[in-house]
CSV table of C-alpha atoms in Angstrom, one decimal:
chain,number,residue,atom,x,y,z
A,1,MET,CA,-19.5,20.7,4.5
A,2,ASP,CA,-18.8,22.0,1.0
A,3,THR,CA,-15.1,22.6,0.5
A,4,GLY,CA,-15.5,23.3,-3.2
A,5,ASP,CA,-13.4,20.3,-3.9
A,6,ARG,CA,-14.2,18.6,-7.2
A,7,LEU,CA,-15.4,15.0,-6.9
A,8,LEU,CA,-13.9,12.4,-9.3
A,9,THR,CA,-15.3,9.2,-10.5
A,10,PRO,CA,-13.6,5.8,-10.1
A,11,GLY,CA,-12.7,6.0,-13.8
A,12,GLU,CA,-11.1,9.4,-13.5
A,13,VAL,CA,-9.1,8.3,-10.5
A,14,ALA,CA,-8.1,5.1,-12.3
A,15,ALA,CA,-6.8,7.1,-15.2
A,16,LEU,CA,-4.6,9.1,-13.0
A,17,PHE,CA,-3.1,6.1,-11.3
A,18,ARG,CA,-3.1,4.0,-14.5
A,19,VAL,CA,-5.1,1.2,-13.0
A,20,ASP,CA,-8.5,-0.3,-13.6
A,21,PRO,CA,-11.5,1.5,-12.1
A,22,LYS,CA,-12.4,-1.7,-10.2
A,23,THR,CA,-9.0,-1.4,-8.5
A,24,VAL,CA,-9.9,2.1,-7.3
A,25,THR,CA,-13.2,0.8,-5.9
A,26,ARG,CA,-11.3,-2.0,-4.1
A,27,TRP,CA,-8.9,0.6,-2.6
A,28,ALA,CA,-11.9,2.5,-1.3
A,29,ALA,CA,-13.6,-0.6,0.1
A,30,ALA,CA,-10.3,-1.5,1.9
A,31,GLY,CA,-10.1,2.1,3.3
A,32,ARG,CA,-6.9,2.9,1.4
A,33,ILE,CA,-8.5,6.0,-0.2
A,34,GLY,CA,-11.4,8.0,1.1
A,35,SER,CA,-14.6,8.1,-0.8
A,36,ILE,CA,-18.1,9.4,-0.5
A,37,ARG,CA,-21.3,7.9,-1.9
A,38,THR,CA,-23.7,9.8,-4.1
A,39,PRO,CA,-27.4,9.5,-3.3
A,40,GLY,CA,-27.5,6.8,-6.0
A,41,GLY,CA,-24.8,4.8,-4.2
A,42,HIS,CA,-21.9,5.6,-6.6
A,43,ARG,CA,-18.4,6.3,-5.2
A,44,ARG,CA,-16.8,9.7,-5.7
A,45,PHE,CA,-13.3,10.8,-4.6
A,46,ARG,CA,-12.1,14.2,-3.5
A,47,GLU,CA,-9.7,15.6,-6.0
A,48,SER,CA,-7.5,17.1,-3.3
A,49,GLU,CA,-7.1,13.8,-1.6
A,50,VAL,CA,-6.3,12.0,-4.9
A,51,ARG,CA,-3.8,14.7,-5.9
A,52,ALA,CA,-2.1,14.4,-2.4
A,53,LEU,CA,-1.8,10.6,-2.9
A,54,LEU,CA,-0.3,11.1,-6.4
A,55,GLU,CA,2.2,13.6,-5.0
A,56,GLY,CA,3.4,11.2,-2.4
A,57,GLU,CA,1.7,12.6,0.6
A,58,GLY,CA,-0.3,9.5,1.1
A,59,MET,CA,0.7,5.8,1.2
A,60,LEU,CA,-0.7,3.8,-1.6
A,61,ASP,CA,2.3,1.5,-2.1
A,62,GLU,CA,0.5,-1.7,-1.0
A,63,ALA,CA,-2.7,-0.6,-2.8
A,64,GLU,CA,-0.7,-0.1,-6.1
A,65,GLU,CA,0.7,-3.6,-5.7
A,66,MET,CA,-3.0,-4.8,-5.4
A,67,GLY,CA,-3.7,-3.1,-8.8
A,68,LYS,CA,-1.0,-5.0,-10.7
A,69,PRO,CA,-2.0,-8.0,-12.7
A,70,ARG,CA,-1.6,-11.3,-11.0
A,71,ASN,CA,0.3,-14.2,-12.5
A,72,ALA,CA,-2.0,-16.5,-14.5
A,73,GLY,CA,-2.1,-20.0,-13.3
A,74,PRO,CA,-1.2,-21.6,-10.0
A,75,THR,CA,1.8,-20.6,-7.9
A,76,ALA,CA,4.7,-23.0,-7.3
A,77,SER,CA,3.6,-23.5,-3.7
A,78,THR,CA,0.0,-24.6,-4.6
A,79,GLY,CA,0.8,-26.8,-7.6
A,80,PRO,CA,-1.6,-27.5,-10.5
A,81,VAL,CA,-5.3,-27.2,-9.9
A,82,GLY,CA,-8.4,-28.4,-11.7
A,83,PRO,CA,-9.1,-31.6,-13.7
A,84,ALA,CA,-5.5,-32.1,-14.7
A,85,ASN,CA,-4.6,-32.7,-11.1
A,86,ALA,CA,-7.6,-35.0,-10.5
A,87,GLY,CA,-5.7,-38.3,-11.0
A,88,PRO,CA,-4.4,-40.7,-13.6
A,89,ALA,CA,-7.6,-40.8,-15.5
A,90,ASN,CA,-7.0,-37.3,-16.7
A,91,ALA,CA,-3.3,-37.7,-17.2
A,92,GLY,CA,-3.1,-36.9,-20.9
A,93,MET,CA,-6.1,-34.7,-21.1
A,94,TYR,CA,-4.4,-31.3,-21.1
């Protein structure tokens, strides 16, 4: 089923969306963007599908949120983690 559609690497797709290539791979693993595997097991993406998503024909809002950097450190709901929270013995350690 050759449609003549150019196949893009995760790096090429990442550059178009301005995200890390690993983010594109996660999108594919989550089913948010279609991909095909080469005989060597590498992911490739149909250019037409990627362009459609870029033009707003697809829904990648949640996936784009997944690609944003996370806050460093614990959240307010979880509190501190690690040795600093281990007890009074470590109280001035950090």
